[in-house]
mmCIF file of C-alpha atoms in Angstrom:
data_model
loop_
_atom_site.group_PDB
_atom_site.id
_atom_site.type_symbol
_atom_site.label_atom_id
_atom_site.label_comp_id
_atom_site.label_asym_id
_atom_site.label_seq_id
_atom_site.Cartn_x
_atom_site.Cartn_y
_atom_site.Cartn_z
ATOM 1 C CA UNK A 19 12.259 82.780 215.080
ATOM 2 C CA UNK A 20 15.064 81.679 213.000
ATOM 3 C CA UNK A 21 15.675 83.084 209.651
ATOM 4 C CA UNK A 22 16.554 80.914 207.015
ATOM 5 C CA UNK A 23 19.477 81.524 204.824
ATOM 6 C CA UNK A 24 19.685 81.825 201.350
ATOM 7 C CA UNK A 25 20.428 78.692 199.401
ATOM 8 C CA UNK A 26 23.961 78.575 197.563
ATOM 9 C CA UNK A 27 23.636 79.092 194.163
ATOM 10 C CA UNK A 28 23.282 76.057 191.795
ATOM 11 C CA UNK A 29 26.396 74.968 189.905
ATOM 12 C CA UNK A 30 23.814 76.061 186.644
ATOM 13 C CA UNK A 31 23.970 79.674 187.746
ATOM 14 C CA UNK A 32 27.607 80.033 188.141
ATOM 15 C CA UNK A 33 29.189 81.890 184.938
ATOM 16 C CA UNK A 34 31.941 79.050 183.607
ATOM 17 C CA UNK A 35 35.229 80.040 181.437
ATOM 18 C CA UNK A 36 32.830 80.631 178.108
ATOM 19 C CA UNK A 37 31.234 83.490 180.047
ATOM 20 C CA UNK A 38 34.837 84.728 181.142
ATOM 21 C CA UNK A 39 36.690 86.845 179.143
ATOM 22 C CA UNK A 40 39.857 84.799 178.299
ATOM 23 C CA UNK A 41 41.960 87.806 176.482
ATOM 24 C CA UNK A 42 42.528 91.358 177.208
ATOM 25 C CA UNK A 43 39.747 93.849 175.454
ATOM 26 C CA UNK A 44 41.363 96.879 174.174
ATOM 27 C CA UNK A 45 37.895 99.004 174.181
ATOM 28 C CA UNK A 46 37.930 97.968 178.168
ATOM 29 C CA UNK A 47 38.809 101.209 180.151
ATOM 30 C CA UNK A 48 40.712 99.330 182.794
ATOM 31 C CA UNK A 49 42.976 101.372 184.571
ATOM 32 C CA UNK A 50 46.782 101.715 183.919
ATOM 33 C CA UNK A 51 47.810 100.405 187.378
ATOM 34 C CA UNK A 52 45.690 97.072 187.064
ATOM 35 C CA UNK A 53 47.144 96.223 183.401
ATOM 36 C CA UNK A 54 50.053 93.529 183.842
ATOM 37 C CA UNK A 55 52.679 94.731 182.506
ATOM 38 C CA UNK A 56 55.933 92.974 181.269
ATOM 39 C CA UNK A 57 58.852 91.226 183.020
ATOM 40 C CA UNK A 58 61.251 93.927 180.784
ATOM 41 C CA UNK A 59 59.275 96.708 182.700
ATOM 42 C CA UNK A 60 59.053 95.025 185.979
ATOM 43 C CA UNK A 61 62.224 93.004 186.516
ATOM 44 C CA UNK A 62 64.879 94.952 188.490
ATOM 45 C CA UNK A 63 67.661 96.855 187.340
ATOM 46 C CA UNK A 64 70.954 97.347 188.366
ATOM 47 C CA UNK A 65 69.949 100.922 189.864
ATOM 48 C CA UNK A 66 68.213 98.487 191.831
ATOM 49 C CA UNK A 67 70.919 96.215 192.939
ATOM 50 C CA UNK A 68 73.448 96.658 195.244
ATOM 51 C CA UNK A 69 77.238 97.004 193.167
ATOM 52 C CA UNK A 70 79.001 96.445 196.265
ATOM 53 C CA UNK A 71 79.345 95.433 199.874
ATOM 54 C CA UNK A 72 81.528 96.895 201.853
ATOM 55 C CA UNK A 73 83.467 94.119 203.807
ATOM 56 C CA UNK A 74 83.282 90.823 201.110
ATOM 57 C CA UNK A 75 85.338 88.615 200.402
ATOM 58 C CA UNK A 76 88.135 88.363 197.750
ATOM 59 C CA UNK A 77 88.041 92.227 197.109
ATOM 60 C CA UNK A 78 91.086 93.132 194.917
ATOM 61 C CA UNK A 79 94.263 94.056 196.033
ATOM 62 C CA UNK A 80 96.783 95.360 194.216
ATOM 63 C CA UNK A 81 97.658 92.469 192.190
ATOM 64 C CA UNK A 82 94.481 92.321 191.381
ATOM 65 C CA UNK A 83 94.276 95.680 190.018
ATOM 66 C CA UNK A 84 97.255 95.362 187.954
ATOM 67 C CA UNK A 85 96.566 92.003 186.528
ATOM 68 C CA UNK A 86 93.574 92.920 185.297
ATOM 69 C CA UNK A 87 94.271 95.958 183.366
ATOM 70 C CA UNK A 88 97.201 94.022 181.790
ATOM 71 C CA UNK A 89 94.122 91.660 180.584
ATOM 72 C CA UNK A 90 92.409 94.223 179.662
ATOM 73 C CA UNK A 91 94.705 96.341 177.887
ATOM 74 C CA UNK A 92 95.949 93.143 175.524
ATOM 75 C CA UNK A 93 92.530 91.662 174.903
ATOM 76 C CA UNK A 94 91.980 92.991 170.800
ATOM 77 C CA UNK A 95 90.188 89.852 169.021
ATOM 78 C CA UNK A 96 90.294 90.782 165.781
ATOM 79 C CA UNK A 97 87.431 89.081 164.484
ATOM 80 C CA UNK A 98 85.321 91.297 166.650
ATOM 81 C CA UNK A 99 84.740 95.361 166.367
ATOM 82 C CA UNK A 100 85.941 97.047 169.299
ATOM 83 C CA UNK A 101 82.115 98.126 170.234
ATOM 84 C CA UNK A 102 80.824 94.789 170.081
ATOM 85 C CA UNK A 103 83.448 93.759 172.962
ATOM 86 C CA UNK A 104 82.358 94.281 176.864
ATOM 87 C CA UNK A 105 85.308 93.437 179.482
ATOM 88 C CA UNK A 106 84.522 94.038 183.059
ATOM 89 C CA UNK A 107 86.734 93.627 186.425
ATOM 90 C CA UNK A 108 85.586 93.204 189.896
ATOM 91 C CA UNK A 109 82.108 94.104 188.731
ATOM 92 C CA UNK A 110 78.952 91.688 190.550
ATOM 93 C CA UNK A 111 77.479 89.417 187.948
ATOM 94 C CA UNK A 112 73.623 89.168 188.924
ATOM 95 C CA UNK A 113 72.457 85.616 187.133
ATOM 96 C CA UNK A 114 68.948 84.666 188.502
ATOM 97 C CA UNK A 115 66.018 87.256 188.607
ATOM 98 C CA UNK A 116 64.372 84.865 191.038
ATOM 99 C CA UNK A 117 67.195 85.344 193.891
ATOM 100 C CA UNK A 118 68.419 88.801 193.603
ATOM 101 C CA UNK A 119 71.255 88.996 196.594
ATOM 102 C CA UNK A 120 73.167 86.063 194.597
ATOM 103 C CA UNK A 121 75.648 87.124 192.486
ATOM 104 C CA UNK A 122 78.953 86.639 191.703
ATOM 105 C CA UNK A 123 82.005 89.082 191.318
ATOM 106 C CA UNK A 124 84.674 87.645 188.728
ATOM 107 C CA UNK A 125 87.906 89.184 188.823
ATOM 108 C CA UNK A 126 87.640 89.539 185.290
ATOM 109 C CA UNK A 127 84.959 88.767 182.492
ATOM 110 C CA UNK A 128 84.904 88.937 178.778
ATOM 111 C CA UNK A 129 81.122 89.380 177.083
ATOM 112 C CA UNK A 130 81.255 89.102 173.288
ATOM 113 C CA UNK A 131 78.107 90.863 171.456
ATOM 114 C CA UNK A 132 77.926 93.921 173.644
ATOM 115 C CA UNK A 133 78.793 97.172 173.156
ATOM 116 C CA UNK A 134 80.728 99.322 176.161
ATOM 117 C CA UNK A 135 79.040 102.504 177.152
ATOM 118 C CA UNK A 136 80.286 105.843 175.410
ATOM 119 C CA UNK A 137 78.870 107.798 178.154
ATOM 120 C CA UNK A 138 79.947 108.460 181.842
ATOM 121 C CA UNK A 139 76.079 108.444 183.398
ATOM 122 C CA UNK A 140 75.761 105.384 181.429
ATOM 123 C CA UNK A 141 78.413 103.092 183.016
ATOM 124 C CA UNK A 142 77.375 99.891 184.227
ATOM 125 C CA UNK A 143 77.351 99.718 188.307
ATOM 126 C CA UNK A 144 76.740 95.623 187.641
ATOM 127 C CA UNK A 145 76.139 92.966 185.078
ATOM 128 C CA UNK A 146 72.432 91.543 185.127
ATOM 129 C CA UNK A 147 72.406 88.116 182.334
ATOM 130 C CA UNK A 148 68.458 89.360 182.157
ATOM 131 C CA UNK A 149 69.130 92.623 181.053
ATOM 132 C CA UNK A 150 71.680 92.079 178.974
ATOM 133 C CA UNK A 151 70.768 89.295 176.918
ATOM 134 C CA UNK A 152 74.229 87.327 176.804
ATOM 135 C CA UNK A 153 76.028 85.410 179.193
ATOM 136 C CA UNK A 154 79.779 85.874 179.476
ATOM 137 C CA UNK A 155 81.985 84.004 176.619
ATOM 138 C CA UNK A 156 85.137 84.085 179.335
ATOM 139 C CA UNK A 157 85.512 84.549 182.955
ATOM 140 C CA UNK A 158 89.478 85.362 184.810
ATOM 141 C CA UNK A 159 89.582 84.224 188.456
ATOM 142 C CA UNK A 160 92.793 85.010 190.464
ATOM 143 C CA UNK A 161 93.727 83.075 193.034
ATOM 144 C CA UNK A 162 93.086 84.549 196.828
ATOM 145 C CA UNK A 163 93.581 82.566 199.941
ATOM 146 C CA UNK A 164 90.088 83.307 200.827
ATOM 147 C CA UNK A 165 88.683 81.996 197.579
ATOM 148 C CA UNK A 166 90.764 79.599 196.204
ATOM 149 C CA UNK A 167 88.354 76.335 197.136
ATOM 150 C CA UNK A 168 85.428 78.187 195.476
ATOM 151 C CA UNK A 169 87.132 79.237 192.847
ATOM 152 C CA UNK A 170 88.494 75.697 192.026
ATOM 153 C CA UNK A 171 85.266 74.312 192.782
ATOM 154 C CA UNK A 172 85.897 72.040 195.601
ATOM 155 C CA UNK A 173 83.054 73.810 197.750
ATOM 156 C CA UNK A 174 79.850 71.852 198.158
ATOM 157 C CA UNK A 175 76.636 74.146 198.317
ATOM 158 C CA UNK A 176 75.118 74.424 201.795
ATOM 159 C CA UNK A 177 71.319 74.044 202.187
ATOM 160 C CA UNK A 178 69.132 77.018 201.410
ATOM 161 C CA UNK A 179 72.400 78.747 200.414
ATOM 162 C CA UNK A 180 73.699 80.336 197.040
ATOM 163 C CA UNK A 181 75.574 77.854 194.316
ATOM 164 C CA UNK A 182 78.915 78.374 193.798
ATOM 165 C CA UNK A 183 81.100 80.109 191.730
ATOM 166 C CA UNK A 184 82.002 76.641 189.858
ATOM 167 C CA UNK A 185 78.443 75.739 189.611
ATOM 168 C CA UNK A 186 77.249 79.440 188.405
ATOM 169 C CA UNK A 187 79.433 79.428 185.795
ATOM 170 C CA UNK A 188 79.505 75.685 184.893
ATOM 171 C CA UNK A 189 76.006 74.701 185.029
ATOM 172 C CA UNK A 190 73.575 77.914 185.344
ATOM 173 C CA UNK A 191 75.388 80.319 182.751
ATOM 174 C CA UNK A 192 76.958 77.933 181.016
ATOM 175 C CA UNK A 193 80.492 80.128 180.371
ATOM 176 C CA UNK A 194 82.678 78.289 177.470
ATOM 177 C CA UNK A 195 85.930 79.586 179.283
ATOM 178 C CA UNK A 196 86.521 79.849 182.610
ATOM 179 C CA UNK A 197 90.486 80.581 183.712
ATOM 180 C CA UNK A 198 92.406 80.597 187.003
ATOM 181 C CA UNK A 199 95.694 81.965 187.538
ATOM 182 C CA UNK A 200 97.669 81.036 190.956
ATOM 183 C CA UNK A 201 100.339 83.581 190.912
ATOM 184 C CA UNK A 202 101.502 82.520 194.071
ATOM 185 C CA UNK A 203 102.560 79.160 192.393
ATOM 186 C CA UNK A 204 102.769 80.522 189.062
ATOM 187 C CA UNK A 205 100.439 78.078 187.868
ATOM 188 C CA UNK A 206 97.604 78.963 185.109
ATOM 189 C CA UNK A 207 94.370 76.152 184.639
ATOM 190 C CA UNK A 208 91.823 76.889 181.980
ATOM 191 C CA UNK A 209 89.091 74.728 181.444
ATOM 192 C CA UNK A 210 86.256 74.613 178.576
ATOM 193 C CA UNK A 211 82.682 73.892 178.480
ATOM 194 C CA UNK A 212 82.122 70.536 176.827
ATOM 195 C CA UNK A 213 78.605 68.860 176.817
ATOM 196 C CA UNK A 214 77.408 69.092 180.328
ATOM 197 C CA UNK A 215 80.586 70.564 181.920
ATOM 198 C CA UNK A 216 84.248 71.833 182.379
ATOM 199 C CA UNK A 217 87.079 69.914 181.090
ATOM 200 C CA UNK A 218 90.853 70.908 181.538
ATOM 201 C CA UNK A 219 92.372 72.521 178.302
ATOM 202 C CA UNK A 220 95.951 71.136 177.857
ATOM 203 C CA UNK A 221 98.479 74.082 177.984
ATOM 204 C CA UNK A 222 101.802 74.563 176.052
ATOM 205 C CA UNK A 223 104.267 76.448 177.278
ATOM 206 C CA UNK A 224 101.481 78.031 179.559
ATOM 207 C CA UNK A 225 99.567 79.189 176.574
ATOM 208 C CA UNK A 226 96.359 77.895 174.952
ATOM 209 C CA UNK A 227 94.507 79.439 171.799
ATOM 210 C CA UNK A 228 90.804 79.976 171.606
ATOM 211 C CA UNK A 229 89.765 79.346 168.105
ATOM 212 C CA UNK A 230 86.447 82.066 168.461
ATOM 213 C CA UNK A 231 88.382 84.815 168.539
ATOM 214 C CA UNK A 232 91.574 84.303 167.187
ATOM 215 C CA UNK A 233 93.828 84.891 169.972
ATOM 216 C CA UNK A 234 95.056 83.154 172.950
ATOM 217 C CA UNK A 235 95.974 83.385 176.487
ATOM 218 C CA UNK A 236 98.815 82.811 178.169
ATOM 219 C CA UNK A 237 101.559 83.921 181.141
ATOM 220 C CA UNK A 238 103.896 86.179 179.989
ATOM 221 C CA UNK A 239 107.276 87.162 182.034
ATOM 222 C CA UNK A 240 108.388 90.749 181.975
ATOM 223 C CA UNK A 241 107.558 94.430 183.850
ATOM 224 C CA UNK A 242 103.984 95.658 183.615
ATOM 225 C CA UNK A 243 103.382 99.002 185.233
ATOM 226 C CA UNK A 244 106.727 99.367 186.660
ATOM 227 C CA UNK A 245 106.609 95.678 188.365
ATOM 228 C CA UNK A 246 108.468 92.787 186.984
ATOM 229 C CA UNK A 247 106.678 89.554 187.628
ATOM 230 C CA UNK A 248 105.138 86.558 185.522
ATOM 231 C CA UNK A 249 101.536 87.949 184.101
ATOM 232 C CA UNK A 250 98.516 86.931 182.165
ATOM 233 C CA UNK A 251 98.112 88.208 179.352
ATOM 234 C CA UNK A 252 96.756 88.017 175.414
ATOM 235 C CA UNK A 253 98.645 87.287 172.035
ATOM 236 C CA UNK A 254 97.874 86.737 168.628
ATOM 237 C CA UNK A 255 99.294 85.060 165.566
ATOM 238 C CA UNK A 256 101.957 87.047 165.471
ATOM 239 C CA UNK A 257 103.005 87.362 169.436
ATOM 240 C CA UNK A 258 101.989 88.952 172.650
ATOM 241 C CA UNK A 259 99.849 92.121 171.974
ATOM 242 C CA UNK A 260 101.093 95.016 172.962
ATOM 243 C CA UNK A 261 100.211 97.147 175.887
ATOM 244 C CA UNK A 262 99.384 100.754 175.524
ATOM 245 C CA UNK A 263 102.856 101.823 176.967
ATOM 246 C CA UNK A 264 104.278 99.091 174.720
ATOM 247 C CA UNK A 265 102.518 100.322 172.027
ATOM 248 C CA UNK A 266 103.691 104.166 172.516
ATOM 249 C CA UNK A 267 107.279 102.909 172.909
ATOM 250 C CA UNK A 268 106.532 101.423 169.859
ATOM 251 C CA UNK A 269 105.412 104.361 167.864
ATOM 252 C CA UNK A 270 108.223 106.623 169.457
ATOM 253 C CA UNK A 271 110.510 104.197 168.187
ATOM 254 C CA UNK A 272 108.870 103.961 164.985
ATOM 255 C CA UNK A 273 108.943 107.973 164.395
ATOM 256 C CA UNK A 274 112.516 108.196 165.679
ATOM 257 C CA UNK A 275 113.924 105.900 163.411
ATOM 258 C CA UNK A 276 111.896 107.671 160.795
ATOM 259 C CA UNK A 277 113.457 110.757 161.617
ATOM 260 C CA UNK A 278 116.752 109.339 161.951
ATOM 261 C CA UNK A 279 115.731 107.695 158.253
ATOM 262 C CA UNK A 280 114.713 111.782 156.939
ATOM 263 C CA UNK A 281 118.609 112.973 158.202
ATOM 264 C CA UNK A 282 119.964 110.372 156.238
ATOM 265 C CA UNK A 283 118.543 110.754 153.150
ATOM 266 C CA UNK A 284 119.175 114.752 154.236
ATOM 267 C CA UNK A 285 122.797 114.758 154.395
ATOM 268 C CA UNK A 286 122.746 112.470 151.153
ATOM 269 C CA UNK A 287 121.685 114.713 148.968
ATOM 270 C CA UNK A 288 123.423 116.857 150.637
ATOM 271 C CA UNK A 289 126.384 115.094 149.896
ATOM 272 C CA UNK A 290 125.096 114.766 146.575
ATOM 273 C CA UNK A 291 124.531 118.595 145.677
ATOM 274 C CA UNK A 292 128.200 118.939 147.076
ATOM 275 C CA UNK A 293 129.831 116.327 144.742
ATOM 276 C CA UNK A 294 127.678 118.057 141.849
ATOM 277 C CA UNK A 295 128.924 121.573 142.609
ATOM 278 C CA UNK A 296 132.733 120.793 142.954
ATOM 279 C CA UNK A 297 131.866 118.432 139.854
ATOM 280 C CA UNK A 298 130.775 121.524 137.792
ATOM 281 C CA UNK A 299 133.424 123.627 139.215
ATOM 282 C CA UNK A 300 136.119 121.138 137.674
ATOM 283 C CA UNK A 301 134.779 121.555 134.247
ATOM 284 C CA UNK A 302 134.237 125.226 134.856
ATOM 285 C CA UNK A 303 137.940 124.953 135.278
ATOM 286 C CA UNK A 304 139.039 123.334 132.641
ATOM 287 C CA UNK A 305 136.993 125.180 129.970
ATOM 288 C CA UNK A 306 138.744 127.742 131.261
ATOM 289 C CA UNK A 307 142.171 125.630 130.247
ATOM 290 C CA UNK A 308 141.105 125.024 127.478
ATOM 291 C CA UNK A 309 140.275 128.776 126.366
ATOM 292 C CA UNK A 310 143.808 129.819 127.612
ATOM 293 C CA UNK A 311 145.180 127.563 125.131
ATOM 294 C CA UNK A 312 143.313 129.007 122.083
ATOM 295 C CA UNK A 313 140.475 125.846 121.676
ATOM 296 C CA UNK A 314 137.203 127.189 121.790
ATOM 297 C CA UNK A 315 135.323 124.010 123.781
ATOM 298 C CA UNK A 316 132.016 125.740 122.184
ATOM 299 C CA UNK A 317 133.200 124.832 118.237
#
């Protein structure tokens, strides 16, 4: 004997969104674990991100290493506080939360609006846009043979593969600046965001001058770090910013010509009290006359 089965339940019965509760009840005692909880909380870090891989691509060399301090060391905008400036080198720049193994590792970066960290535990291993809050204003690339198509952008993207560097920092973050310096033809390109994408800026004398933070960039010819060479690096309205070695040679300079300024004036007074004592001993002298001779110089 067959049993019969239950009959579905009518489309009448079933409860419809007015019997569903459409926002969270605080009185509810829902557990903690079940509560959704928001993308700030959820989204990874960059403790959870690898900083580096050990093998890649374009890692610096020595060049590298030295160029970008030199950048480093001469970028002071002056229309920005020194804690509101973040500069980075070699550091990965995460960009989309969706696809966490893409990132990109400029050889140098300039963020405006965020503050570096004042304490050692606190140093950034990367640079995750979605935790920050603000894209980079500038981005340095240096010329290596193994990146020099990407970083000029004449890479296509492959199928079901990463964009490129061009088309991360063209299209996705939107960078205003975005440099390359060929040192191996001495040849510096800068281009700048413009409506939908990069343009070429038009150099003089290898320079050009961004207006948003008063100074510019530019190659500069000389010995950085004991190594004479033609280098990138920043200047102001009034020339190429010192480095910090440049800037104690400066200030040793400065404090021995002010020393050299204190003997001066020293040895003219000096001088001085001399020429007033043998001054005072001539009069002493010819009172003196004068007494022998019967005139009293005090009547």
């Amino acid at each position: 004997m067959y049993q019969n089965n239950p009959p579905p339940p009518s489309a009448k019965t079933l409860p419809t969104m007015y019997d569903l509760p459409s926002e969270e009840l605080k009185n509810h005692n829902v557990p903690e674990e079940f509560i959704p909880k928001s993308p700030l909380e959820t989204m990874p870090t960059m403790y959870d991100l690898p900083s580096e891989l050990v093998g890649e691509s374009g890692l610096p060399d020595e060049f590298h290493r030295i160029q970008a301090d030199a950048l480093t060391q001469t970028c002071q905008p002056p229309n920005w506080q020194t804690d509101r400036v973040f500069i980075a080198s070699d550091l990965n720049l995460y960009y989309d939360p969706r696809h966490l193994g893409w990132y990109k590792r400029p050889d140098w970066f300039l963020v405006l609006g965020i503050s570096p960290c004042q304490q050692q535990q606190d140093l950034r291993l990367s640079y995750l846009v979605w935790q920050e809050g603000v894209n980079p204003f500038l981005v340095v690339e240096l010329l290596s043979p193994g990146t020099e198509e990407e970083d000029l952008g004449q890479t296509v993207r492959r199928v079901n593969q990463p964009p490129t560097k061009w088309e991360v920092y063209e299209q996705i973050l939107r960078i205003p600046y975005y440099v390359i310096y060929d040192r191996y033809e001495n040849q510096l390109r800068a281009f700048r965001l413009n409506g939908t994408g990069y343009e070429a800026v038009s150099l003089s004398d290898g320079r050009f001058w961004l207006a948003e933070i008063q100074l510019g960039l530019g190659l500069w010819q000389g010995s950085y770090q004991g190594t004479n060479g033609l280098w990138l690096r920043w200047y102001d309205e009034t020339g190429w910013i010192p480095t910090l070695a440049e800037s104690a040679q400066e200030e040793r300079q400065r404090a021995q010509e002010e020393h050299q300024r204190a003997e001066e004036q020293r040895l003219r007074a000096q001088e001085m009290e001399i020429a007033l004592a043998e001054e005072r001993q001539r009069v002493q002298q010819l009172l003196e006359q004068l007494r022998s001779l019967g005139v009293s110089p005090d009547d």
